[in-house]
Amino acid sequence: MREKGTFLGEIERGWQRFWGLSWWWKGPVIGFVAFLLLIPVAAIFGGEDEDESASLVDAKITASPTETSATSNTEEATSSPTRTDEPTATPTPDPTVDAAAVAYLTDMSSWLDEGQRLTGGVVEISQSANPFSESNAAKALELTQDADAWRDDALAFNAPSEFDEVQMWLELAGVTMADALEDFWLGVTFVDADLIISATDSMTAATGYMDNANAVLIGVD
């Protein structure tokens, strides 16, 4: 035992005196001290449980809006109607223009056939063995009269705007054909071979003009 009067010595003497007491005194004291020691221990362990519970609650509260938002967004995305591109409207053709174009094409085929008939007749006469015969003169007169009427009709024929080029070729063919037939008639009448040659060349040009008109018609038909 340490010396009397020192701090440790007094503690040892007090401890001996305490243990020297009866259990009526020691028991309650030891129980009270033990109770005081258990309070902070219970507080420590109890606080850890509360912290874990609180963290779990916080986690649930924090996660809930996100999950709800994600679910809501998914439902909105699923329920929203799928947008499809509207079909492109097919332009409706103007029936008036179409009818005019069809009528023009129908009439034009007959005009071209007539022009080819006239030019072919003149070329046939000019290439015959005797273009100055009486029969050829009568044929030339007939073709000249037909060509004059054909030219007048061709010049007066109004084409739709999309067939302006066809109208131009027909006008050239009509004028050239009329000039060629006039030369040919004069050549037969006056027995002039040069006029017949000139008429044949003009008829070739008129045939080319009508071929151009026909080519344009085929391109737009």
PDB file of C-alpha atoms in Angstrom:
ATOM      1  CA  MET A   1       0.000   0.000   0.000  1.00  0.00           C
ATOM      2  CA  ARG A   2       1.281   3.430  -0.853  1.00  0.00           C
ATOM      3  CA  GLU A   3       2.154   6.054   1.709  1.00  0.00           C
ATOM      4  CA  LYS A   4      -0.534   7.826   3.557  1.00  0.00           C
ATOM      5  CA  GLY A   5      -1.330  11.282   2.264  1.00  0.00           C
ATOM      6  CA  THR A   6      -0.594  10.532  -1.397  1.00  0.00           C
ATOM      7  CA  PHE A   7      -3.372  10.528  -4.036  1.00  0.00           C
ATOM      8  CA  LEU A   8      -3.014   6.868  -4.957  1.00  0.00           C
ATOM      9  CA  GLY A   9      -2.535   5.875  -1.323  1.00  0.00           C
ATOM     10  CA  GLU A  10      -5.791   7.563  -0.291  1.00  0.00           C
ATOM     11  CA  ILE A  11      -7.621   5.885  -3.219  1.00  0.00           C
ATOM     12  CA  GLU A  12      -6.378   2.467  -2.123  1.00  0.00           C
ATOM     13  CA  ARG A  13      -7.387   3.082   1.505  1.00  0.00           C
ATOM     14  CA  GLY A  14     -10.833   4.307   0.410  1.00  0.00           C
ATOM     15  CA  TRP A  15     -11.291   1.257  -1.812  1.00  0.00           C
ATOM     16  CA  GLN A  16     -10.407  -1.032   1.111  1.00  0.00           C
ATOM     17  CA  ARG A  17     -12.824   0.734   3.399  1.00  0.00           C
ATOM     18  CA  PHE A  18     -15.580   0.455   0.685  1.00  0.00           C
ATOM     19  CA  TRP A  19     -15.046  -3.272   0.296  1.00  0.00           C
ATOM     20  CA  GLY A  20     -15.021  -3.584   3.991  1.00  0.00           C
ATOM     21  CA  LEU A  21     -18.651  -2.384   4.167  1.00  0.00           C
ATOM     22  CA  SER A  22     -21.567  -4.837   4.204  1.00  0.00           C
ATOM     23  CA  TRP A  23     -23.443  -5.702   0.973  1.00  0.00           C
ATOM     24  CA  TRP A  24     -26.382  -3.681   2.159  1.00  0.00           C
ATOM     25  CA  TRP A  25     -24.244  -0.698   1.360  1.00  0.00           C
ATOM     26  CA  LYS A  26     -22.055  -1.987  -1.426  1.00  0.00           C
ATOM     27  CA  GLY A  27     -24.854  -3.552  -3.495  1.00  0.00           C
ATOM     28  CA  PRO A  28     -26.922  -0.419  -4.119  1.00  0.00           C
ATOM     29  CA  VAL A  29     -23.788   1.612  -4.797  1.00  0.00           C
ATOM     30  CA  ILE A  30     -22.436  -0.904  -7.306  1.00  0.00           C
ATOM     31  CA  GLY A  31     -25.878  -1.140  -8.981  1.00  0.00           C
ATOM     32  CA  PHE A  32     -26.164   2.628  -9.244  1.00  0.00           C
ATOM     33  CA  VAL A  33     -22.662   2.923 -10.696  1.00  0.00           C
ATOM     34  CA  ALA A  34     -23.443   0.145 -13.188  1.00  0.00           C
ATOM     35  CA  PHE A  35     -26.660   1.928 -14.184  1.00  0.00           C
ATOM     36  CA  LEU A  36     -24.737   5.135 -14.789  1.00  0.00           C
ATOM     37  CA  LEU A  37     -22.258   3.248 -16.957  1.00  0.00           C
ATOM     38  CA  LEU A  38     -25.033   1.564 -19.019  1.00  0.00           C
ATOM     39  CA  ILE A  39     -26.762   4.865 -19.884  1.00  0.00           C
ATOM     40  CA  PRO A  40     -23.983   6.178 -22.213  1.00  0.00           C
ATOM     41  CA  VAL A  41     -23.487   2.682 -23.705  1.00  0.00           C
ATOM     42  CA  ALA A  42     -27.222   2.384 -24.438  1.00  0.00           C
ATOM     43  CA  ALA A  43     -27.236   5.923 -25.868  1.00  0.00           C
ATOM     44  CA  ILE A  44     -24.332   5.066 -28.212  1.00  0.00           C
ATOM     45  CA  PHE A  45     -25.912   1.876 -29.558  1.00  0.00           C
ATOM     46  CA  GLY A  46     -29.367   3.432 -29.688  1.00  0.00           C
ATOM     47  CA  GLY A  47     -28.020   6.439 -31.668  1.00  0.00           C
ATOM     48  CA  GLU A  48     -26.432   4.180 -34.285  1.00  0.00           C
ATOM     49  CA  ASP A  49     -29.766   2.431 -34.862  1.00  0.00           C
ATOM     50  CA  GLU A  50     -31.536   5.768 -35.169  1.00  0.00           C
ATOM     51  CA  ASP A  51     -28.910   7.004 -37.627  1.00  0.00           C
ATOM     52  CA  GLU A  52     -29.336   3.903 -39.792  1.00  0.00           C
ATOM     53  CA  SER A  53     -33.125   4.188 -39.663  1.00  0.00           C
ATOM     54  CA  ALA A  54     -32.953   7.885 -40.468  1.00  0.00           C
ATOM     55  CA  SER A  55     -30.596   7.258 -43.376  1.00  0.00           C
ATOM     56  CA  LEU A  56     -32.928   4.592 -44.748  1.00  0.00           C
ATOM     57  CA  VAL A  57     -35.908   6.929 -44.439  1.00  0.00           C
ATOM     58  CA  ASP A  58     -33.948   9.725 -46.117  1.00  0.00           C
ATOM     59  CA  ALA A  59     -32.912   7.391 -48.882  1.00  0.00           C
ATOM     60  CA  LYS A  60     -36.526   6.357 -49.474  1.00  0.00           C
ATOM     61  CA  ILE A  61     -37.730   9.946 -49.398  1.00  0.00           C
ATOM     62  CA  THR A  62     -34.965  11.027 -51.779  1.00  0.00           C
ATOM     63  CA  ALA A  63     -35.490   8.146 -54.185  1.00  0.00           C
ATOM     64  CA  SER A  64     -39.255   8.438 -54.251  1.00  0.00           C
ATOM     65  CA  PRO A  65     -39.575  11.630 -56.373  1.00  0.00           C
ATOM     66  CA  THR A  66     -37.002  10.330 -58.857  1.00  0.00           C
ATOM     67  CA  GLU A  67     -38.755   7.013 -59.246  1.00  0.00           C
ATOM     68  CA  THR A  68     -42.125   8.726 -59.467  1.00  0.00           C
ATOM     69  CA  SER A  69     -40.782  11.164 -62.054  1.00  0.00           C
ATOM     70  CA  ALA A  70     -39.210   8.371 -64.070  1.00  0.00           C
ATOM     71  CA  THR A  71     -42.412   6.343 -63.923  1.00  0.00           C
ATOM     72  CA  SER A  72     -44.449   9.382 -64.888  1.00  0.00           C
ATOM     73  CA  ASN A  73     -42.140  10.187 -67.794  1.00  0.00           C
ATOM     74  CA  THR A  74     -42.284   6.585 -68.970  1.00  0.00           C
ATOM     75  CA  GLU A  75     -46.072   6.565 -68.811  1.00  0.00           C
ATOM     76  CA  GLU A  76     -46.249   9.873 -70.664  1.00  0.00           C
ATOM     77  CA  ALA A  77     -43.849   8.616 -73.297  1.00  0.00           C
ATOM     78  CA  THR A  78     -45.881   5.433 -73.667  1.00  0.00           C
ATOM     79  CA  SER A  79     -49.252   7.134 -73.706  1.00  0.00           C
ATOM     80  CA  SER A  80     -48.251   9.975 -76.015  1.00  0.00           C
ATOM     81  CA  PRO A  81     -49.475   9.304 -79.572  1.00  0.00           C
ATOM     82  CA  THR A  82     -46.841   8.434 -82.135  1.00  0.00           C
ATOM     83  CA  ARG A  83     -46.483  11.270 -84.593  1.00  0.00           C
ATOM     84  CA  THR A  84     -46.513  10.160 -88.190  1.00  0.00           C
ATOM     85  CA  ASP A  85     -45.627  12.258 -91.190  1.00  0.00           C
ATOM     86  CA  GLU A  86     -48.646  13.479 -93.047  1.00  0.00           C
ATOM     87  CA  PRO A  87     -48.853  12.081 -96.564  1.00  0.00           C
ATOM     88  CA  THR A  88     -47.801  14.467 -99.258  1.00  0.00           C
ATOM     89  CA  ALA A  89     -50.830  15.728-101.079  1.00  0.00           C
ATOM     90  CA  THR A  90     -50.829  14.625-104.694  1.00  0.00           C
ATOM     91  CA  PRO A  91     -51.492  17.629-106.904  1.00  0.00           C
ATOM     92  CA  THR A  92     -54.781  17.268-108.717  1.00  0.00           C
ATOM     93  CA  PRO A  93     -54.391  18.011-112.399  1.00  0.00           C
ATOM     94  CA  ASP A  94     -56.650  20.600-113.920  1.00  0.00           C
ATOM     95  CA  PRO A  95     -59.243  18.632-115.916  1.00  0.00           C
ATOM     96  CA  THR A  96     -59.779  21.594-118.256  1.00  0.00           C
ATOM     97  CA  VAL A  97     -56.097  21.744-119.223  1.00  0.00           C
ATOM     98  CA  ASP A  98     -55.892  17.974-119.606  1.00  0.00           C
ATOM     99  CA  ALA A  99     -58.993  17.907-121.794  1.00  0.00           C
ATOM    100  CA  ALA A 100     -57.591  20.678-123.981  1.00  0.00           C
ATOM    101  CA  ALA A 101     -54.247  18.899-124.299  1.00  0.00           C
ATOM    102  CA  VAL A 102     -55.878  15.567-125.189  1.00  0.00           C
ATOM    103  CA  ALA A 103     -58.118  17.237-127.764  1.00  0.00           C
ATOM    104  CA  TYR A 104     -55.124  19.044-129.231  1.00  0.00           C
ATOM    105  CA  LEU A 105     -53.090  15.842-129.480  1.00  0.00           C
ATOM    106  CA  THR A 106     -56.002  14.058-131.166  1.00  0.00           C
ATOM    107  CA  ASP A 107     -56.537  16.805-133.717  1.00  0.00           C
ATOM    108  CA  MET A 108     -52.805  17.277-134.264  1.00  0.00           C
ATOM    109  CA  SER A 109     -52.322  13.671-135.349  1.00  0.00           C
ATOM    110  CA  SER A 110     -54.819  14.204-138.159  1.00  0.00           C
ATOM    111  CA  TRP A 111     -53.170  17.518-139.140  1.00  0.00           C
ATOM    112  CA  LEU A 112     -49.766  15.866-139.371  1.00  0.00           C
ATOM    113  CA  ASP A 113     -51.170  13.005-141.431  1.00  0.00           C
ATOM    114  CA  GLU A 114     -52.712  15.501-143.854  1.00  0.00           C
ATOM    115  CA  GLY A 115     -49.478  17.459-144.142  1.00  0.00           C
ATOM    116  CA  GLN A 116     -47.506  14.273-144.797  1.00  0.00           C
ATOM    117  CA  ARG A 117     -50.017  13.285-147.489  1.00  0.00           C
ATOM    118  CA  LEU A 118     -49.638  16.607-149.266  1.00  0.00           C
ATOM    119  CA  THR A 119     -45.853  16.697-149.134  1.00  0.00           C
ATOM    120  CA  GLY A 120     -45.593  13.042-150.136  1.00  0.00           C
ATOM    121  CA  GLY A 121     -47.845  13.666-153.164  1.00  0.00           C
ATOM    122  CA  VAL A 122     -45.765  16.560-154.406  1.00  0.00           C
ATOM    123  CA  VAL A 123     -42.484  14.676-153.970  1.00  0.00           C
ATOM    124  CA  GLU A 124     -43.955  11.686-155.810  1.00  0.00           C
ATOM    125  CA  ILE A 125     -45.005  13.866-158.766  1.00  0.00           C
ATOM    126  CA  SER A 126     -41.677  15.705-158.889  1.00  0.00           C
ATOM    127  CA  GLN A 127     -39.759  12.414-159.001  1.00  0.00           C
ATOM    128  CA  SER A 128     -41.963  10.850-161.664  1.00  0.00           C
ATOM    129  CA  ALA A 129     -40.705  10.233-165.196  1.00  0.00           C
ATOM    130  CA  ASN A 130     -42.699  13.139-166.602  1.00  0.00           C
ATOM    131  CA  PRO A 131     -43.598  15.738-163.938  1.00  0.00           C
ATOM    132  CA  PHE A 132     -44.937  18.036-166.653  1.00  0.00           C
ATOM    133  CA  SER A 133     -47.642  15.695-167.854  1.00  0.00           C
ATOM    134  CA  GLU A 134     -51.288  16.768-167.913  1.00  0.00           C
ATOM    135  CA  SER A 135     -52.180  14.367-165.134  1.00  0.00           C
ATOM    136  CA  ASN A 136     -49.382  15.710-162.970  1.00  0.00           C
ATOM    137  CA  ALA A 137     -50.511  19.252-163.634  1.00  0.00           C
ATOM    138  CA  ALA A 138     -54.029  18.377-162.476  1.00  0.00           C
ATOM    139  CA  LYS A 139     -52.587  16.628-159.416  1.00  0.00           C
ATOM    140  CA  ALA A 140     -50.407  19.638-158.663  1.00  0.00           C
ATOM    141  CA  LEU A 141     -53.409  21.930-158.832  1.00  0.00           C
ATOM    142  CA  GLU A 142     -55.334  19.707-156.440  1.00  0.00           C
ATOM    143  CA  LEU A 143     -52.459  19.541-153.984  1.00  0.00           C
ATOM    144  CA  THR A 144     -51.986  23.304-154.158  1.00  0.00           C
ATOM    145  CA  GLN A 145     -55.613  23.925-153.273  1.00  0.00           C
ATOM    146  CA  ASP A 146     -55.457  21.421-150.403  1.00  0.00           C
ATOM    147  CA  ALA A 147     -52.221  22.930-149.133  1.00  0.00           C
ATOM    148  CA  ASP A 148     -53.687  26.434-149.138  1.00  0.00           C
ATOM    149  CA  ALA A 149     -56.606  25.230-147.001  1.00  0.00           C
ATOM    150  CA  TRP A 150     -54.244  23.227-144.781  1.00  0.00           C
ATOM    151  CA  ARG A 151     -52.001  26.247-144.277  1.00  0.00           C
ATOM    152  CA  ASP A 152     -54.922  28.503-143.351  1.00  0.00           C
ATOM    153  CA  ASP A 153     -56.189  25.962-140.810  1.00  0.00           C
ATOM    154  CA  ALA A 154     -52.723  25.381-139.373  1.00  0.00           C
ATOM    155  CA  LEU A 155     -52.098  29.104-138.911  1.00  0.00           C
ATOM    156  CA  ALA A 156     -55.511  29.529-137.230  1.00  0.00           C
ATOM    157  CA  PHE A 157     -55.076  26.464-134.996  1.00  0.00           C
ATOM    158  CA  ASN A 158     -54.664  27.582-131.352  1.00  0.00           C
ATOM    159  CA  ALA A 159     -52.507  25.269-129.299  1.00  0.00           C
ATOM    160  CA  PRO A 160     -52.427  25.117-125.493  1.00  0.00           C
ATOM    161  CA  SER A 161     -49.447  26.943-123.991  1.00  0.00           C
ATOM    162  CA  GLU A 162     -47.549  23.697-123.379  1.00  0.00           C
ATOM    163  CA  PHE A 163     -47.678  23.008-127.146  1.00  0.00           C
ATOM    164  CA  ASP A 164     -46.529  26.416-128.394  1.00  0.00           C
ATOM    165  CA  GLU A 165     -43.476  24.822-129.973  1.00  0.00           C
ATOM    166  CA  VAL A 166     -45.694  22.438-131.916  1.00  0.00           C
ATOM    167  CA  GLN A 167     -47.742  25.376-133.179  1.00  0.00           C
ATOM    168  CA  MET A 168     -44.547  27.106-134.309  1.00  0.00           C
ATOM    169  CA  TRP A 169     -43.406  24.079-136.331  1.00  0.00           C
ATOM    170  CA  LEU A 170     -46.858  23.738-137.894  1.00  0.00           C
ATOM    171  CA  GLU A 171     -46.877  27.369-138.960  1.00  0.00           C
ATOM    172  CA  LEU A 172     -43.457  26.978-140.573  1.00  0.00           C
ATOM    173  CA  ALA A 173     -44.574  23.776-142.292  1.00  0.00           C
ATOM    174  CA  GLY A 174     -47.777  25.410-143.572  1.00  0.00           C
ATOM    175  CA  VAL A 175     -46.061  28.464-145.025  1.00  0.00           C
ATOM    176  CA  THR A 176     -43.227  26.426-146.558  1.00  0.00           C
ATOM    177  CA  MET A 177     -45.659  23.902-148.025  1.00  0.00           C
ATOM    178  CA  ALA A 178     -47.784  26.617-149.617  1.00  0.00           C
ATOM    179  CA  ASP A 179     -44.715  28.221-151.181  1.00  0.00           C
ATOM    180  CA  ALA A 180     -43.461  24.869-152.442  1.00  0.00           C
ATOM    181  CA  LEU A 181     -46.795  23.923-154.024  1.00  0.00           C
ATOM    182  CA  GLU A 182     -47.065  27.333-155.679  1.00  0.00           C
ATOM    183  CA  ASP A 183     -43.627  26.884-157.203  1.00  0.00           C
ATOM    184  CA  PHE A 184     -44.491  23.359-158.259  1.00  0.00           C
ATOM    185  CA  TRP A 185     -47.751  24.461-159.915  1.00  0.00           C
ATOM    186  CA  LEU A 186     -45.937  27.204-161.793  1.00  0.00           C
ATOM    187  CA  GLY A 187     -43.229  24.756-162.780  1.00  0.00           C
ATOM    188  CA  VAL A 188     -45.753  22.306-164.230  1.00  0.00           C
ATOM    189  CA  THR A 189     -47.702  25.075-165.924  1.00  0.00           C
ATOM    190  CA  PHE A 190     -44.696  26.762-167.523  1.00  0.00           C
ATOM    191  CA  VAL A 191     -42.663  23.571-167.926  1.00  0.00           C
ATOM    192  CA  ASP A 192     -39.958  24.954-165.637  1.00  0.00           C
ATOM    193  CA  ALA A 193     -37.744  22.271-164.104  1.00  0.00           C
ATOM    194  CA  ASP A 194     -35.967  24.754-161.795  1.00  0.00           C
ATOM    195  CA  LEU A 195     -39.258  25.678-160.123  1.00  0.00           C
ATOM    196  CA  ILE A 196     -40.059  22.003-159.594  1.00  0.00           C
ATOM    197  CA  ILE A 197     -36.625  21.429-158.020  1.00  0.00           C
ATOM    198  CA  SER A 198     -37.162  24.459-155.767  1.00  0.00           C
ATOM    199  CA  ALA A 199     -40.607  23.171-154.834  1.00  0.00           C
ATOM    200  CA  THR A 200     -39.166  19.728-153.989  1.00  0.00           C
ATOM    201  CA  ASP A 201     -36.562  21.286-151.660  1.00  0.00           C
ATOM    202  CA  SER A 202     -39.243  23.373-149.941  1.00  0.00           C
ATOM    203  CA  MET A 203     -41.421  20.298-149.492  1.00  0.00           C
ATOM    204  CA  THR A 204     -38.489  18.497-147.857  1.00  0.00           C
ATOM    205  CA  ALA A 205     -38.177  21.412-145.427  1.00  0.00           C
ATOM    206  CA  ALA A 206     -41.937  21.368-144.747  1.00  0.00           C
ATOM    207  CA  THR A 207     -41.738  17.623-144.023  1.00  0.00           C
ATOM    208  CA  GLY A 208     -38.882  18.300-141.556  1.00  0.00           C
ATOM    209  CA  TYR A 209     -40.960  20.943-139.771  1.00  0.00           C
ATOM    210  CA  MET A 210     -43.846  18.518-139.356  1.00  0.00           C
ATOM    211  CA  ASP A 211     -41.446  15.831-138.104  1.00  0.00           C
ATOM    212  CA  ASN A 212     -40.249  18.310-135.473  1.00  0.00           C
ATOM    213  CA  ALA A 213     -43.839  19.002-134.446  1.00  0.00           C
ATOM    214  CA  ASN A 214     -44.498  15.279-134.179  1.00  0.00           C
ATOM    215  CA  ALA A 215     -41.340  14.755-132.092  1.00  0.00           C
ATOM    216  CA  VAL A 216     -42.457  17.450-129.634  1.00  0.00           C
ATOM    217  CA  LEU A 217     -45.901  15.850-129.393  1.00  0.00           C
ATOM    218  CA  ILE A 218     -44.358  12.465-128.624  1.00  0.00           C
ATOM    219  CA  GLY A 219     -42.186  14.074-125.935  1.00  0.00           C
ATOM    220  CA  VAL A 220     -45.122  15.684-124.104  1.00  0.00           C
ATOM    221  CA  ASP A 221     -47.732  13.001-124.710  1.00  0.00           C
TER     222      ASP A 221
END
